[in-house]
Amino acid sequence: MNLWISNLVLAQETTAESAQKVAEVAQASTGTPLWIVLLALAAAVILPFVIGQWLANLLRVRDMGNRIGVVLFALVIGIAPFAIHMLTTDPKDPSKPRRLVDVFNYGIDLAGGTNLVFQVDRSQADAVRKLKDPRTMTEMVSAVNKRINPSGTEEVTVRQVGTDRIEVIVPGADSERTQRIKNQITNLGDLEFCLLANRLEHQPLITLAEDVEASKGTGVREIYQNGKLVAKWREPGKLHGSTTNYKDIGMNGDVKYRQFERNGKQVMEFLVVCPEREDLSITGRDLVNSRQEMGQDGSPTVSFQFNSHGGALFSRLTGAHLPREGANEFKTRLAILLNDEVHSAPTINDRISGSGQISGQFSQPEIDELVAVLNAGALSVPLVKEPANEFTISPLLGVDIRDTGLKATLVSMIAVFAITAIYYLKAGIIADLCLLFNLVMLLSSMALIDATLTLPGIAGVVLSVAMAVDSNVLIFERMREELERGSSMRMTIKNGFDKALGTIIDSNLTTLISAVVLYYIGTDQVKGFAVTLFIGIVISMFTTVYVARVIFELLERTGHLKTLKMFSIIKQTNYDFVGKTRLFAYASTLIIAAGLLVVAFRGKDNLDIDFRGGAMITFSFEGNEARDIDAVRAPLAKAFGENISLERLEVLGEDGKARELFRMRTVIDQEEAEAAKTGKNVESQLRDKMRDAFADSSFKLLQQTLQLGDTSVIAPSTAKLDEAGTAREKSFEGGQQFVATVGQELTPGAFAETIRECLHEIGGTDRYVDAENLVETLPADSSVAPTAKTQSIKVRLSNSVTPEDSTKVLASLKSKLDGQPLFEELTTFSSSVAGHTQSAAILAMIISMAAITAYLWFRFAGMTFGIAATIALVHDVLFTLGAVAVGAYLSQTSVGRGLFLIDFKLNLTMVAAFLTIIGYSLNDTIVVFDRIREVRGKNPKITWDMVNISLNQTLSRTLLTSVTTIITSTILYFFGGEGLRGFAFSLTIGILIGTYSSIYVASPALVWLMNRQEPVAKPASKKLATTAS
């Protein structure tokens, strides 16, 4: 085992190396010989161009050979993931038949998944102290999210529950993936660079460590001098899959180590020298990035690069311990600690600062995990290795709702293809081919990046295809203009694409800017939307501008396209759009103000549970029969109101049989208000409500029983502990201890939470505010794991809890648990994370608008275009927000029920809908602005007549695109079921208002901004404007 440290900056992988890695991955996943994989890869790259040249020669269009090859190559890329999936066997179960739909990862709403709840390891000395800082858990949630969802493309949920727990929901995870995720989450990721103590340089420290060992035994692993940590004993890392076999890090360099027996096992520890000051420590925080590479011996390693601060410290450390010259050259050895274990200890041969490489007999899974963990950063506090709770979640959407939504999605897509083909005839059929090409490449890209498909996500893909029609419409309307001028078919195609290109680039580039900003600034959930949006826009531009042009030109040059006929519903028009500008401005202001008043009136009711915070209760019923989730929801909705979410869980018992549980999330505004008035805590109120909800139901909640043993005084500990452990034991000496026996198994951690509730209740607001430090629970049977469920729990109370209060705690425990419903979990989850999510999403939108303004300033040579577009965006978002609130308010009326309105809530799906609205509105506005710029020519001013002419000329395109997209969203709204209704409602309103705002908000705002220094003449009444019809 070696660690190779290099001063060379990590070089980027070459294309050949990347291809080699892709081939190796493919070979490993399919079992196919590497040479066959490489041959197939070469064929996939070369054959499309060979076939393209052959077709070009055959059709006598030789200059188009490479262009045809590019289209065929893109098609190969599009179908490759599906072909590979269908032509290979499942590595886990070769006999299992392959299904095309299995190439995707599906969200929790469609496929269910795994729910894991992890708890902070309070036994660690610093954990409880760090938990007092509210930022600690926020940082923990962020680090965990980055580890298991670094790209942000998976619909993984990570959130804080209670004060010291993190809930992770992973869609469709099998047992192997679940275990890998557990390892990634609980791996502390604490990387530290130190020195191994040697007798030549560190003899005084070694002597001190030997003296401490002689007086206090091997249980003391931290060596202090004058109150400062100067050295520590640490074990080598373990070989993969072993709990006893150490990695071989060598004994050379006269390093200090010790071997002894602990709990019947042989233990080895090396003495590690700590930095003189904390600010000189070199840790994982000083790394810029890490990634997998091959070591000099061909084994997998992890390379890393320091930031400037870490590089300077590492240069100082290695420079101060260069090899000693002389006959017996002596070399100091580094100590590379990962999670407090020495994984490698290389010799220092030279001063090192920039980057390096870690090797240490790592397996491939360990390498993958280590890279993810180091790039995400270390956890602020350690988590207990085994989850406090682990459940299998059924799909959140019922089968009927899911199937209805998928059918509506399919119907809406067919409608888009049909409308395009019917209206534009031959050109429409070509457009449909490109849209199909677009869809295949988009889905292929999502499969390649492991993006997760949810029902709203699938609807979003369909909607993106509908919106991609917009670019085709721009081109076709330009072609219509050329045909009306009498241009030849070849010139019609050329000018149609050329004249529409600028508008297409402008509208799509601004959306790409939004996607990039959202990815870098938005929350992890918004990042997933941003990635899909970016890919969708890039593919849409490619298929519309490149693929479609190749098809049109190929058909024309081979004589298969001599004429282009199109329907023209909208003829020449001369509408005075801007004549009623002031009227529409007043109307918009009043409607938006009314909508925002409803938003303010509804207050927190506008927000979904995860955006508000609340409580989470996991419960089960007596008996083993399966229960309908809607039947369970009914009494809960009666007791808690409609603002609840309910999911079915399964957990495997020791007998291997699945046990059914349910988890409810609900807001707790009413309970918090009651607690403020009466002093009865929220948890007690929730218990009472749950009991009352099922009092008259045929469902009987599983009951808990509790027996409390005799209390005794905790005697002084005789164990040899370090300073932190000794201080903790001192805090319990003289306190009360007892054994509790429960009828239904609980984890000691869950039992401790209940005791802390009791302490808070009897202590009021002034006493026992630090209850987390005053309770310790462990299984009474020492052979049971500390985090495992058990019926017998040993409880210790700190000496800070008086004997009188200990008695009160016992009584309170008895009343809370004995004969009461058993809750696997009853905890509150903070709205602070939701507040951060909202803030990040809003900030991302604001910065996106600023970036769009800057781009349009550059593109149109004036800030006014960008500001006018931003005004329209703000108008659309506020209007839609008000409409969602009004719709939710009307949902309780007969009118609302007739319109299929429901109590809409703002959640992450709604955020995605609003972001889609911004993209659509922006496209519409830029199309109008481009035509205004064209009509304006070199005129320094923009007049009302110019705006009227431009709006009339683009009216056909505006209405056709809007109708196509609105038909899609309307089908999703009325026939997609409740799973899509809020998403589709927002989009339908947003698209309508986006079309309106491009005409009656953005354009008048542009005229006002351009000419605000002087009065603008009203439009001439007889000025003729024509559409591109």
Short mmCIF file of C-alpha atoms in Angstrom, two decimals, residues 120-128:
data_model
loop_
_atom_site.label_atom_id
_atom_site.label_comp_id
_atom_site.label_asym_id
_atom_site.label_seq_id
_atom_site.Cartn_x
_atom_site.Cartn_y
_atom_site.Cartn_z
CA VAL A 120 -26.78 11.94 14.97
CA ASP A 121 -24.44 9.80 17.05
CA ARG A 122 -24.74 11.56 20.40
CA SER A 123 -22.13 9.30 21.96
CA GLN A 124 -19.43 11.28 20.16
CA ALA A 125 -17.96 13.98 22.37
CA ASP A 126 -18.46 16.96 20.04
CA ALA A 127 -21.82 15.93 18.57
CA VAL A 128 -24.10 17.31 21.29
#
